[in-house]
Tab-separated table of C-alpha atoms in Angstrom:
chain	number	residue	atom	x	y	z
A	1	UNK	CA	-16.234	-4.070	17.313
A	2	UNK	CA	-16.563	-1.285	14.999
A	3	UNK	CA	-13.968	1.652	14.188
A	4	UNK	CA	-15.685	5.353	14.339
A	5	UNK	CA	-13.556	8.259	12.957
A	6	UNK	CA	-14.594	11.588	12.502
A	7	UNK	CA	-14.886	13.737	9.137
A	8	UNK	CA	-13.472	17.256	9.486
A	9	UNK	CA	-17.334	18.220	9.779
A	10	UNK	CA	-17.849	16.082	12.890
A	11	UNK	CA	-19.936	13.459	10.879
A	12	UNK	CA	-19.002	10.243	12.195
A	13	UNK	CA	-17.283	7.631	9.395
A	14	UNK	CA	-18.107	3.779	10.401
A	15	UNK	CA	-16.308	1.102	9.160
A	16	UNK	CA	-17.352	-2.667	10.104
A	17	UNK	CA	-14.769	-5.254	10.633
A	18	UNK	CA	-13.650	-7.084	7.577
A	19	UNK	CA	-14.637	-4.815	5.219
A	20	UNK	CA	-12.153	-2.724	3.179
A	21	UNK	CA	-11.695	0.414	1.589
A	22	UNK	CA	-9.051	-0.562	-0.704
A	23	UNK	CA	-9.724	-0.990	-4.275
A	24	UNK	CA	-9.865	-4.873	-5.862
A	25	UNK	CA	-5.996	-6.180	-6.939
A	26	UNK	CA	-5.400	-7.802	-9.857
A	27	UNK	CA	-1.833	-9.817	-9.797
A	28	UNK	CA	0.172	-8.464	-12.851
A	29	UNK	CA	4.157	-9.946	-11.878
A	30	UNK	CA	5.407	-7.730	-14.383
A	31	UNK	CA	9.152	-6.396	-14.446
A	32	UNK	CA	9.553	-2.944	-14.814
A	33	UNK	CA	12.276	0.011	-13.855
A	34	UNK	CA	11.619	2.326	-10.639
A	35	UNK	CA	13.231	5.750	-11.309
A	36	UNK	CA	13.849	7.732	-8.338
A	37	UNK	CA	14.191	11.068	-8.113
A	38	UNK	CA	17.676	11.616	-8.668
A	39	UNK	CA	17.419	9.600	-11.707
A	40	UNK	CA	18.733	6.307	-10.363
A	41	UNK	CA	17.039	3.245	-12.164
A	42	UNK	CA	16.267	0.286	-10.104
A	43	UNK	CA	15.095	-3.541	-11.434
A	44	UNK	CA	11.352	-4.074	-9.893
A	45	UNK	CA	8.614	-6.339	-9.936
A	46	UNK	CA	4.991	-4.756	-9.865
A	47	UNK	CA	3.503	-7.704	-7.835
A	48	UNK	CA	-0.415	-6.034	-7.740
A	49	UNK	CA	-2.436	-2.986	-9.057
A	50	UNK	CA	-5.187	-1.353	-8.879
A	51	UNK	CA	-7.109	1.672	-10.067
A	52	UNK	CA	-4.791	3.896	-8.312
A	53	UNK	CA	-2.096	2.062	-7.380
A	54	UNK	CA	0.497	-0.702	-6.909
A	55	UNK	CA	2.806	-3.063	-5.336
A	56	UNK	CA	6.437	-3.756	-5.635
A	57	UNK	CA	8.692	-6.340	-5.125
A	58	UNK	CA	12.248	-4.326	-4.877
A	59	UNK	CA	15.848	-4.823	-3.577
A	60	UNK	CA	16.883	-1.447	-3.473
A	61	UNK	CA	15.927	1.479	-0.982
A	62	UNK	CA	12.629	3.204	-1.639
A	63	UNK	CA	12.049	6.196	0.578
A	64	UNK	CA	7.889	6.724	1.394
A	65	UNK	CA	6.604	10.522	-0.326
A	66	UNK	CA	9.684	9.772	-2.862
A	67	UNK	CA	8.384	10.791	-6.399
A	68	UNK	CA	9.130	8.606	-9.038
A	69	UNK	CA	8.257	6.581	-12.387
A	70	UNK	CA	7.743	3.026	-13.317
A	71	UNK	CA	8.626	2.442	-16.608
A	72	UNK	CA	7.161	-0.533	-17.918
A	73	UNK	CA	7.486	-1.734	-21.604
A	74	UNK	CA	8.410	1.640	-23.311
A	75	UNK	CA	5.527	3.912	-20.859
A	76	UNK	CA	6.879	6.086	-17.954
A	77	UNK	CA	4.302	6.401	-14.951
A	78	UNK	CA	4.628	8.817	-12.585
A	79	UNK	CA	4.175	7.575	-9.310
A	80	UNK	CA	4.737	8.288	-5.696
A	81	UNK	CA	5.694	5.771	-2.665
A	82	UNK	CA	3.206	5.757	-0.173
A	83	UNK	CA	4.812	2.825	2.099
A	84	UNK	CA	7.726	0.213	2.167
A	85	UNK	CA	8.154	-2.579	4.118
A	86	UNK	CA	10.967	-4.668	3.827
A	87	UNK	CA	11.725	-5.538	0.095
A	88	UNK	CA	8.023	-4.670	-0.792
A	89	UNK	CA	7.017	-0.920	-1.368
A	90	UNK	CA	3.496	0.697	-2.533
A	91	UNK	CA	2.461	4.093	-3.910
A	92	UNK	CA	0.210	5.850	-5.981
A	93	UNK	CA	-0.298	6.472	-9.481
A	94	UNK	CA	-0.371	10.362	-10.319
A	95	UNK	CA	-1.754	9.374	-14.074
A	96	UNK	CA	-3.707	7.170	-15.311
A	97	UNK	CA	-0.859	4.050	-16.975
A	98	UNK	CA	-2.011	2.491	-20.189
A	99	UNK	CA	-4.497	-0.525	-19.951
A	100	UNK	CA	-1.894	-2.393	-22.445
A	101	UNK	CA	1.049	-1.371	-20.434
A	102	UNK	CA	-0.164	-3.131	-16.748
């Protein structure tokens, strides 16, 4: 089976089964500090990243569109949470994060 969509232009976008349009993950397990936007701090674990984003292990409430940072080592990356699911959460990075730092 394969998945048509349309573009905005009415050019049809195909995507065969089993292939992805997500960018490679590379497994980091890395602690680091989720700052919401009112400033609370909560303990994560980035479980996976890739060139634009990441996965989080976290016990605390994440809310998806939230803006927030990751601050890992002594770098703040602005971020914003594009899904949660359970105690896991995802988003986006909204600049680039230091090679050294993930």
């Amino acid at each position: 089976m394969v998945h048509v969509k349309f573009k905005a232009e009415g050019q049809p976008m195909v995507r065969t089964p089993g292939m992805s349009k997500r960018a490679p993950r590379v497994d980091v397990r890395k602690p680091a500090i989720v700052i919401n936007s009112d400033g609370v701090q909560v303990e994560a674990t980035i479980l996976d990243i890739s060139g634009s984003g990441f996965r989080l292990h976290v016990l605390d409430k994440l809310h998806i569109g939230e803006f927030v940072s990751l601050r890992v080592d002594d770098e703040l990356v602005p971020a914003q949470i594009r899904w949660v699911l359970g105690d896991e959460a995802g988003g986006a990075f909204l600049a680039p994060a230091g090679a050294a730092t993930l």
